[in-house]
Short mmCIF file of C-alpha atoms in Angstrom, two decimals:
data_model
loop_
_atom_site.label_atom_id
_atom_site.label_comp_id
_atom_site.label_asym_id
_atom_site.label_seq_id
_atom_site.Cartn_x
_atom_site.Cartn_y
_atom_site.Cartn_z
CA MET A 7 -5.95 4.57 -5.47
CA ALA A 8 -2.23 4.11 -3.54
CA THR A 9 -3.32 6.68 -0.92
CA SER A 10 -6.83 5.49 -0.36
CA GLY A 11 -5.65 2.09 0.03
CA LEU A 12 -3.03 3.11 2.56
CA GLN A 13 -5.84 4.81 4.33
CA HIS A 14 -7.66 1.46 4.91
CA VAL A 15 -4.43 0.02 5.99
CA ALA A 16 -3.86 2.75 8.62
CA ALA A 17 -7.36 2.27 9.89
CA MET A 18 -6.94 -1.29 10.50
CA TYR A 19 -3.27 -1.43 11.29
CA ALA A 20 -3.63 -1.42 15.13
CA GLY A 21 -6.39 -4.28 15.01
CA VAL A 22 -4.27 -6.42 13.11
CA VAL A 23 -1.04 -6.38 15.01
CA ALA A 24 -2.85 -6.51 18.33
CA PRO A 25 -3.93 -10.09 18.49
CA PRO A 26 -0.27 -11.50 17.74
CA LEU A 27 1.02 -8.96 20.35
CA ILE A 28 -1.45 -10.42 22.97
CA VAL A 29 -1.00 -14.00 22.09
CA GLY A 30 2.84 -13.85 21.55
CA ALA A 31 3.06 -12.17 24.89
CA ALA A 32 1.22 -14.85 26.56
CA VAL A 33 3.54 -17.67 24.91
CA GLY A 34 6.48 -15.64 25.98
CA LEU A 35 7.79 -14.91 22.46
CA THR A 36 11.26 -13.10 22.09
CA ALA A 37 11.26 -9.67 20.29
CA THR A 38 12.58 -11.28 17.04
CA GLU A 39 9.94 -13.94 17.29
CA LEU A 40 7.08 -11.24 17.96
CA THR A 41 8.29 -9.28 15.07
CA PHE A 42 8.08 -12.71 12.96
CA LEU A 43 4.49 -13.33 14.20
CA THR A 44 3.30 -9.77 13.42
CA GLY A 45 4.77 -9.96 10.04
CA ALA A 46 2.89 -13.31 9.39
CA CYS A 47 -0.63 -11.76 10.64
CA LEU A 48 -0.06 -8.72 8.07
CA PHE A 49 1.01 -11.08 5.26
CA THR A 50 -1.99 -13.34 5.75
CA ALA A 51 -4.40 -10.40 6.17
CA GLY A 52 -3.17 -9.26 2.88
CA LEU A 53 -3.84 -12.46 1.33
CA ALA A 54 -7.35 -12.87 2.82
CA THR A 55 -8.29 -9.42 1.59
CA PHE A 56 -7.25 -10.28 -1.86
CA LEU A 57 -9.72 -13.36 -1.59
CA GLN A 58 -12.45 -11.23 -0.56
CA THR A 59 -12.16 -8.35 -2.63
CA LEU A 60 -10.95 -9.80 -6.01
CA GLY A 61 -12.38 -13.36 -5.66
CA VAL A 62 -11.69 -16.74 -7.23
CA TRP A 63 -14.75 -18.92 -8.42
CA LYS A 64 -17.50 -18.73 -5.88
CA ILE A 65 -15.12 -17.42 -3.07
CA GLY A 66 -15.18 -13.64 -2.15
CA ALA A 67 -18.00 -11.23 -1.60
CA ARG A 68 -16.29 -9.01 -4.27
CA LEU A 69 -17.06 -5.95 -1.99
CA PRO A 70 -14.69 -3.39 -0.49
CA PHE A 71 -13.89 -5.66 2.32
CA VAL A 72 -10.84 -5.72 4.49
CA ASN A 73 -9.74 -8.72 6.24
CA GLY A 74 -7.77 -9.50 9.18
CA VAL A 75 -6.93 -11.40 12.43
CA THR A 76 -10.24 -11.53 14.30
CA PHE A 77 -10.42 -10.06 17.90
CA ALA A 78 -12.91 -13.02 18.75
CA GLY A 79 -10.19 -15.54 18.82
CA VAL A 80 -7.86 -13.82 21.17
CA ALA A 81 -9.59 -14.96 24.45
CA PRO A 82 -9.89 -18.53 23.32
CA MET A 83 -6.34 -18.54 21.98
CA ILE A 84 -4.93 -17.32 25.52
CA ALA A 85 -7.07 -20.00 27.22
CA VAL A 86 -5.25 -22.56 24.90
CA VAL A 87 -1.91 -20.93 25.92
CA ASN A 88 -2.48 -21.28 29.60
CA SER A 89 -3.89 -24.77 29.35
CA THR A 90 -0.74 -25.77 27.58
CA ASP A 91 2.31 -27.03 29.82
CA ASP A 92 4.96 -26.74 27.22
CA LYS A 93 4.27 -22.99 25.87
CA SER A 94 6.25 -24.05 22.78
CA ASP A 95 3.28 -26.44 21.67
CA ALA A 96 0.70 -23.50 22.27
CA LEU A 97 1.04 -21.83 18.77
CA PRO A 98 0.77 -25.12 16.98
CA VAL A 99 -2.35 -26.39 18.86
CA ILE A 100 -3.78 -22.99 18.01
CA PHE A 101 -2.73 -23.51 14.23
CA GLY A 102 -4.03 -26.98 14.03
CA ALA A 103 -7.51 -25.78 15.50
CA VAL A 104 -7.58 -22.70 13.47
CA ILE A 105 -7.18 -24.87 10.27
CA VAL A 106 -9.87 -27.20 11.08
CA ALA A 107 -12.44 -24.64 12.06
CA GLY A 108 -11.46 -22.97 8.68
CA VAL A 109 -12.00 -26.01 6.56
CA LEU A 110 -15.22 -26.85 8.36
CA GLY A 111 -16.44 -23.22 8.17
CA PHE A 112 -15.73 -23.26 4.39
CA PHE A 113 -18.06 -26.19 4.07
CA ALA A 114 -20.65 -24.75 6.14
CA ALA A 115 -20.84 -21.42 4.35
CA PRO A 116 -23.59 -21.93 2.17
CA PHE A 117 -25.83 -23.45 4.77
CA PHE A 118 -24.64 -20.60 7.34
CA SER A 119 -25.89 -17.82 4.90
CA LYS A 120 -29.19 -19.55 5.26
CA ALA A 121 -29.40 -19.87 8.82
CA VAL A 122 -28.49 -16.27 9.50
CA ARG A 123 -31.86 -15.78 10.89
CA PHE A 124 -30.60 -17.53 14.16
CA PHE A 125 -28.20 -14.75 14.66
CA PRO A 126 -30.20 -11.72 14.95
CA PRO A 127 -28.66 -8.39 16.42
CA VAL A 128 -29.37 -9.56 19.98
CA VAL A 129 -27.04 -12.30 19.54
CA THR A 130 -24.29 -10.52 17.58
CA GLY A 131 -24.30 -7.49 19.45
CA THR A 132 -24.06 -9.51 22.66
CA VAL A 133 -21.08 -11.40 21.32
CA ILE A 134 -19.47 -8.32 19.89
CA THR A 135 -19.74 -6.48 23.43
CA LEU A 136 -18.07 -9.78 25.23
CA ILE A 137 -15.09 -9.45 22.68
CA GLY A 138 -14.45 -5.75 23.81
CA ILE A 139 -15.13 -6.72 27.63
CA SER A 140 -13.00 -9.93 27.55
CA LEU A 141 -9.96 -7.85 26.05
CA MET A 142 -10.10 -5.09 28.44
CA PRO A 143 -7.94 -7.04 31.19
CA VAL A 144 -5.19 -7.36 28.40
CA ALA A 145 -4.96 -3.47 28.06
CA PHE A 146 -5.00 -2.93 31.85
CA GLY A 147 -2.02 -5.43 32.02
CA TRP A 148 -0.17 -3.89 29.40
CA ALA A 149 -0.47 -0.58 31.06
CA GLN A 150 1.42 -1.83 33.99
CA GLY A 151 4.49 -3.00 32.32
CA PRO A 152 5.78 -6.05 30.06
CA ASN A 153 7.03 -8.06 33.02
CA PRO A 154 4.58 -8.54 36.25
CA THR A 155 7.57 -9.85 38.24
CA ALA A 156 9.72 -6.64 37.71
CA ASP A 157 9.97 -3.85 40.32
CA ASP A 158 8.47 -1.30 38.01
CA TYR A 159 5.26 -3.13 37.22
CA GLY A 160 2.14 -1.11 37.96
CA SER A 161 4.68 1.93 38.42
CA THR A 162 3.30 5.43 38.35
CA THR A 163 5.80 5.92 35.29
CA ASN A 164 4.11 2.98 33.56
CA LEU A 165 0.71 4.21 34.23
CA GLY A 166 1.30 7.66 33.42
CA LEU A 167 2.59 6.54 30.02
CA ALA A 168 -0.49 4.63 29.31
CA GLY A 169 -2.56 7.57 30.47
CA ALA A 170 -0.61 9.95 28.37
CA THR A 171 -1.10 7.83 25.39
CA LEU A 172 -4.92 7.38 25.90
CA VAL A 173 -5.29 11.45 26.25
CA ILE A 174 -3.38 11.83 23.06
CA VAL A 175 -5.60 9.60 21.43
CA LEU A 176 -8.73 11.21 22.49
CA LEU A 177 -7.48 14.50 21.83
CA LEU A 178 -6.54 13.52 18.26
CA ARG A 179 -10.06 11.92 17.72
CA ARG A 180 -11.71 15.09 19.31
CA PHE A 181 -9.70 17.99 17.60
CA THR A 182 -8.88 16.41 14.14
CA ARG A 183 -10.78 15.30 11.12
CA GLY A 184 -10.45 13.19 7.99
CA PHE A 185 -7.45 11.03 7.55
CA VAL A 186 -5.67 12.15 10.77
CA LYS A 187 -8.65 11.40 12.67
CA GLN A 188 -8.92 7.62 11.22
CA ILE A 189 -5.44 7.22 12.19
CA ALA A 190 -5.59 8.56 15.65
CA VAL A 191 -4.58 5.27 17.52
CA LEU A 192 -1.78 4.80 15.13
CA LEU A 193 -0.65 8.54 15.90
CA GLY A 194 -1.04 7.78 19.62
CA LEU A 195 1.20 4.95 19.43
CA VAL A 196 3.84 7.05 17.74
CA VAL A 197 3.74 10.06 19.87
CA GLY A 198 3.44 7.88 23.05
CA THR A 199 6.73 5.92 22.19
CA LEU A 200 8.65 9.08 21.56
CA VAL A 201 7.23 10.30 25.05
CA ALA A 202 8.54 7.10 26.50
CA ILE A 203 12.25 7.46 25.31
CA PRO A 204 13.40 9.84 27.89
CA PHE A 205 11.83 7.29 30.73
CA GLY A 206 14.09 4.58 29.15
CA ALA A 207 10.92 2.44 28.19
CA THR A 208 11.74 2.40 24.42
CA ASP A 209 14.02 -0.39 22.93
CA PHE A 210 14.84 0.10 19.27
CA GLY A 211 16.78 -3.23 19.35
CA PRO A 212 14.01 -5.19 17.25
CA VAL A 213 14.18 -2.75 14.44
CA ALA A 214 18.28 -2.85 14.18
CA ASP A 215 18.13 -6.48 14.40
CA ALA A 216 15.20 -6.96 11.77
CA ALA A 217 16.05 -7.69 8.00
CA VAL A 218 14.73 -5.62 5.37
CA VAL A 219 13.20 -8.30 3.32
CA GLY A 220 12.06 -11.78 4.58
CA PHE A 221 9.28 -14.48 4.08
CA PRO A 222 6.87 -15.91 6.51
CA THR A 223 8.60 -19.30 6.62
CA PRO A 224 5.57 -21.86 6.73
CA PHE A 225 5.15 -23.67 9.84
CA TYR A 226 7.91 -21.57 11.54
CA PHE A 227 6.74 -22.49 15.13
CA GLY A 228 6.19 -26.10 14.38
CA ALA A 229 3.69 -28.45 12.56
CA PRO A 230 0.13 -27.88 13.67
CA GLN A 231 -1.10 -29.96 16.41
CA PHE A 232 -4.74 -31.00 16.63
CA GLN A 233 -6.54 -31.07 20.17
CA LEU A 234 -10.26 -31.74 20.50
CA ALA A 235 -10.96 -29.00 23.21
CA ALA A 236 -9.22 -26.37 21.45
CA ILE A 237 -10.81 -27.46 18.01
CA LEU A 238 -14.01 -26.99 19.72
CA SER A 239 -13.31 -23.45 21.20
CA MET A 240 -11.90 -22.26 17.78
CA CYS A 241 -14.99 -23.72 15.95
CA VAL A 242 -17.15 -21.60 18.22
CA VAL A 243 -15.11 -18.57 17.53
CA MET A 244 -15.60 -19.50 13.73
CA VAL A 245 -19.32 -19.31 14.25
CA VAL A 246 -18.76 -15.84 15.85
CA SER A 247 -16.55 -14.57 13.07
CA MET A 248 -19.14 -15.76 10.49
CA THR A 249 -21.98 -14.06 12.20
CA GLU A 250 -20.08 -10.85 12.56
CA SER A 251 -18.81 -10.88 8.74
CA THR A 252 -22.56 -11.82 7.78
CA ALA A 253 -23.56 -8.46 9.63
CA ASP A 254 -20.85 -6.52 8.09
CA MET A 255 -21.64 -7.81 4.74
CA LEU A 256 -25.32 -6.86 4.93
CA ALA A 257 -23.93 -3.23 6.11
CA LEU A 258 -21.57 -2.65 3.48
CA GLY A 259 -23.97 -3.75 0.78
CA GLU A 260 -26.35 -1.14 1.83
CA ILE A 261 -23.48 1.40 1.67
CA VAL A 262 -22.21 0.64 -1.75
CA GLU A 263 -25.72 0.25 -2.99
CA ARG A 264 -25.41 -3.56 -3.84
CA PRO A 265 -27.43 -5.43 -1.21
CA ALA A 266 -25.73 -8.52 -0.08
CA ASP A 267 -28.00 -11.40 -1.15
CA GLU A 268 -27.50 -15.03 0.11
CA LYS A 269 -25.15 -15.84 -2.77
CA THR A 270 -22.91 -13.07 -2.09
CA ILE A 271 -22.90 -13.81 1.65
CA ALA A 272 -22.14 -17.56 1.06
CA ALA A 273 -19.35 -16.50 -1.37
CA GLY A 274 -17.92 -13.67 1.28
CA LEU A 275 -18.09 -16.57 3.96
CA ARG A 276 -16.12 -18.70 1.86
CA ALA A 277 -13.28 -16.32 1.75
CA ASP A 278 -13.13 -15.55 5.30
CA THR A 279 -12.98 -19.29 6.13
CA LEU A 280 -10.57 -20.24 3.20
CA GLY A 281 -8.35 -17.37 4.36
CA SER A 282 -8.61 -18.51 7.94
CA ALA A 283 -7.58 -22.22 7.02
CA LEU A 284 -4.65 -21.08 5.03
CA SER A 285 -3.51 -18.48 7.34
CA PRO A 286 -1.71 -21.05 9.72
CA LEU A 287 0.40 -22.36 6.97
CA PHE A 288 2.47 -18.90 7.01
CA ASN A 289 2.01 -18.69 10.98
CA GLY A 290 -1.36 -16.53 11.06
CA PHE A 291 -4.48 -16.69 12.88
CA MET A 292 -8.09 -16.74 12.06
CA CYS A 293 -9.22 -13.81 9.66
CA SER A 294 -12.55 -12.03 9.40
CA ALA A 295 -14.18 -8.76 8.14
CA PHE A 296 -12.83 -5.43 9.66
CA ALA A 297 -15.96 -3.37 10.74
CA GLN A 298 -13.71 -0.10 11.24
CA ASN A 299 -13.00 -0.30 7.24
CA ILE A 300 -16.84 -0.10 6.64
CA GLY A 301 -17.15 3.04 8.24
CA LEU A 302 -14.12 4.37 6.18
CA VAL A 303 -15.94 3.42 3.07
CA ALA A 304 -18.94 5.22 4.27
CA MET A 305 -17.13 8.36 5.12
CA THR A 306 -14.91 8.76 2.14
CA ARG A 307 -17.53 7.34 -0.24
CA ILE A 308 -14.82 5.61 -1.97
CA ARG A 309 -16.60 2.16 -2.99
CA SER A 310 -14.13 0.55 -5.18
CA ARG A 311 -12.96 -3.02 -4.28
CA TYR A 312 -9.77 -2.40 -6.07
CA VAL A 313 -8.98 0.41 -3.68
CA VAL A 314 -9.40 -2.00 -0.70
CA ALA A 315 -7.39 -4.51 -2.87
CA THR A 316 -4.51 -2.26 -3.06
CA GLY A 317 -4.60 -1.88 0.85
CA GLY A 318 -4.25 -5.59 0.79
CA GLY A 319 -1.13 -5.29 -1.26
CA PHE A 320 0.54 -2.83 1.09
CA LEU A 321 -0.18 -5.65 3.99
CA VAL A 322 1.33 -8.42 2.00
CA LEU A 323 4.61 -5.98 1.29
CA MET A 324 4.62 -5.24 5.02
CA GLY A 325 4.50 -8.62 5.95
CA LEU A 326 7.32 -9.40 3.31
CA CYS A 327 9.37 -6.41 5.24
CA PRO A 328 10.31 -7.61 8.88
CA MET A 329 11.81 -4.31 9.56
CA ALA A 330 8.25 -2.66 8.88
CA ALA A 331 6.77 -5.34 11.01
CA SER A 332 9.40 -4.82 13.90
CA LEU A 333 8.12 -1.26 14.40
CA ILE A 334 5.31 -2.27 16.52
CA ALA A 335 7.74 -4.41 18.58
CA VAL A 336 9.65 -0.96 19.42
CA VAL A 337 6.08 0.43 21.27
CA PRO A 338 6.50 0.33 25.12
CA ARG A 339 3.95 -2.01 26.65
CA PRO A 340 2.29 0.63 28.73
CA VAL A 341 1.82 2.93 25.35
CA LEU A 342 0.13 -0.09 24.06
CA GLY A 343 -2.15 -0.41 27.08
CA GLY A 344 -3.18 3.28 26.81
CA ALA A 345 -4.14 2.71 23.36
CA GLY A 346 -5.76 -0.73 23.97
CA VAL A 347 -8.07 1.14 26.18
CA VAL A 348 -9.57 2.87 23.23
CA LEU A 349 -9.04 -0.04 20.77
CA PHE A 350 -10.73 -2.83 22.93
CA GLY A 351 -13.32 -0.31 24.27
CA SER A 352 -14.43 0.67 20.72
CA VAL A 353 -15.15 -2.99 19.96
CA ALA A 354 -17.40 -3.20 22.98
CA ALA A 355 -18.93 0.00 22.01
CA SER A 356 -19.48 -1.56 18.57
CA GLY A 357 -21.29 -4.18 20.20
CA ILE A 358 -23.57 -1.88 22.12
CA GLN A 359 -24.41 0.03 18.90
CA THR A 360 -25.56 -3.50 17.59
CA LEU A 361 -27.70 -4.26 20.66
CA VAL A 362 -29.36 -0.97 20.22
CA LYS A 363 -30.94 -2.33 16.95
CA ALA A 364 -31.96 -5.48 18.95
CA GLY A 365 -35.28 -4.42 20.30
CA LEU A 366 -34.44 -4.48 23.97
CA GLU A 367 -37.72 -3.12 24.68
CA LYS A 368 -38.74 -6.89 24.08
CA ASP A 369 -38.50 -8.68 27.39
CA ASN A 370 -37.29 -11.96 25.64
CA ASN A 371 -34.19 -9.66 24.24
CA VAL A 372 -33.50 -8.30 27.50
CA LEU A 373 -33.37 -11.56 29.06
CA ILE A 374 -31.09 -13.14 26.46
CA VAL A 375 -28.41 -10.09 26.64
CA ALA A 376 -28.64 -10.18 30.59
CA VAL A 377 -27.97 -13.89 30.79
CA SER A 378 -25.30 -14.20 28.12
CA LEU A 379 -23.27 -11.34 29.15
CA ALA A 380 -23.35 -12.74 32.73
CA VAL A 381 -22.19 -16.07 31.52
CA GLY A 382 -19.62 -14.48 29.45
CA ILE A 383 -17.96 -12.51 31.94
CA ILE A 384 -17.74 -15.34 34.53
CA PRO A 385 -14.04 -16.06 33.62
CA ILE A 386 -13.10 -12.31 33.95
CA THR A 387 -14.83 -11.59 37.11
CA ALA A 388 -14.28 -15.24 38.81
CA PRO A 389 -11.02 -16.77 36.83
CA GLU A 390 -11.62 -19.98 39.08
CA PHE A 391 -15.06 -20.34 38.70
CA TYR A 392 -14.42 -23.75 36.66
CA HIS A 393 -11.68 -24.97 38.58
CA ALA A 394 -13.29 -28.14 39.24
CA PHE A 395 -13.85 -29.17 35.57
CA PRO A 396 -11.39 -30.88 33.36
CA GLU A 397 -8.55 -29.22 31.78
CA THR A 398 -9.96 -29.92 28.23
CA ALA A 399 -13.13 -28.39 29.23
CA ARG A 400 -11.68 -25.44 30.63
CA ILE A 401 -10.21 -24.28 27.26
CA ILE A 402 -13.77 -23.66 26.30
CA LEU A 403 -15.27 -22.67 29.51
CA ASP A 404 -12.55 -20.15 30.47
CA SER A 405 -13.35 -18.27 27.24
CA GLY A 406 -16.14 -15.76 28.04
CA ILE A 407 -16.78 -15.22 24.19
CA SER A 408 -17.21 -18.90 23.38
CA THR A 409 -19.45 -19.54 26.47
CA GLY A 410 -21.32 -16.15 25.96
CA CYS A 411 -22.12 -16.82 22.26
CA VAL A 412 -23.42 -20.43 23.01
CA ALA A 413 -25.64 -19.07 25.62
CA ALA A 414 -26.90 -16.12 23.32
CA VAL A 415 -27.83 -18.56 20.55
CA ALA A 416 -29.46 -21.18 22.92
CA LEU A 417 -31.55 -18.35 24.49
CA ASN A 418 -32.53 -16.95 21.38
CA LEU A 419 -33.76 -20.08 20.11
CA VAL A 420 -35.65 -21.15 23.25
CA PHE A 421 -37.37 -17.44 23.55
CA ASN A 422 -37.77 -16.19 20.10
CA HIS A 423 -38.10 -19.32 17.83
CA LEU A 424 -39.55 -22.51 19.93
CA GLY A 425 -42.98 -22.76 20.70
CA GLY A 426 -44.04 -22.14 24.29
CA GLY A 427 -42.09 -18.74 24.69
CA ARG A 428 -43.67 -15.46 25.55
CA ALA A 429 -44.92 -13.59 22.65
CA ALA A 430 -42.14 -11.62 20.81
CA ASP A 431 -43.88 -8.40 20.85
CA ASP A 432 -44.27 -8.29 24.68
CA GLU A 433 -42.65 -5.16 26.04
CA VAL A 434 -41.62 -3.87 29.42
CA THR A 435 -40.62 -0.61 30.71
CA ALA A 436 -38.21 -2.45 33.15
CA PRO A 437 -36.71 -5.79 32.70
CA MET A 438 -38.02 -7.26 35.86
CA ASP A 439 -41.32 -5.65 35.82
CA PRO A 440 -44.04 -8.11 36.27
CA GLN A 441 -46.33 -8.35 33.00
CA PRO A 442 -50.21 -8.03 33.16
CA ALA A 443 -52.18 -11.24 32.55
CA SER A 444 -53.43 -9.59 29.15
CA ALA A 445 -49.74 -9.85 27.76
CA HIS A 446 -50.08 -13.48 28.02
#
C-alpha cells in the first residue's frame, strides 16, 4: 500500500508544485516564501485527497481519486497578479476569490451534476486544450532563466539546460517502463539539476535554510481580500474544474467497474469544491482531480481507494516537512522549463484526446472548437488586445481559459441545444465546405 501510494504521489508531484512555482514567481516571492507556498499546496492536496477517497457524509466520490492544485486556475491567477499594483496583495486577492468560488461550487454541486449534458467532450476538450496552450509561454519563460533583466537571460547555456532536460524526459519515457516511466518528469528534474551544477545554475541554499518540521501557518500571506473581478474569474475556473472532474469521475468509474452515477458525481464535486474553499486557509489554491493518476489506476489495476488515500497521507507529510518542499526550489528555472514543455504539452494533448471523442465530423462541433480556441488564444498571441477595457474586466478577458470556456459553453448551447440551429447529424469533409441543400 505504501509503495503504491508513493507511486501516485510521484505521478502527480510535478503537477502539484508547478502552479505555486508559476504564481509565486509572478508575485516575486523569495526562495523561502516559495518553499512555504509549495509545501502549503502539497499539504492541502493531501487533505483534498482524503476528502475525495475516504469521504465524509455526502462529500467524496469514494473512488481512487487524487486531488491537487488545478492547472486551470494558473492563467487567471497570473492575470490577477498582473492587475494588482501592490504584489503583496495579489495572493490574498487570489485566496479570497478561491474561497468564494469554492463555497458557491459546493452548493451548486448537486445541480451541476444534473447539468453535465451542457459540458460534452466538445466543451471539455476545448477547455483542457486551452489550459495546456495557455501555460506553454510559462515553460518558455522558465527555459530562458529566472530573471528577464539578467545578462544570461535566454543564453545558450540556459536554453541548453532546458533542451537537455527535455531530451532526458523523452528518453526516459521512450526506453523505460512501469514505475520509472511514470516518474520520468521527476527523474528529468533530478538529472537536469545535477547537470546544471557545473554551470553554477543550482542553488542549494533553500534546502539548507529550510526547517525539517513545520506547519502551513493559516493566512501566512495575509487575510483574504474579496474583489469582484477576481471572484468572477475564479468562478469560471471552478466551472471548468467541476467539468473536468465530472469527466474524470465518469472515466474512473468505468475503469474500476463502478460507474459514477449522479449521486457519486455530486458527492465528488462537493469534495472538490470544499477542498478548494478550505485550501486558502492554509495558503493553498483551488483543488481538482488529477487525470494522470486515473491512467495510473488503469495501468497498475490497483483500484483500492485506500491506496490513493495513503498517497494523500504522504502529501500531507511532505507539506509538514519544509525541507522536502524546498527541494523543488533547488531546481534551476531552465531545467523546470524543459520539463514544463512536456508537462504543459501533455495537458494540451489530453484536451486533444478528448476532442477526438467530440465528434468533429459534425459541422457544428468544428465551429464550436474553432471559434472557442481562437477566442482563448487571443491573450497569448495578442496580449494588448483588450487594452482599452477597464482593468477589472481585463482580469477575466486576459485569461484565455475563462473566455474560451464561456465561448465554448455558449456556442454549444446555440448550435447543439437551442432551436433553429443546423441538425446535429450534419457531417462535413472539410469545416468550411458548403452544405448541399438536402442537408438542411
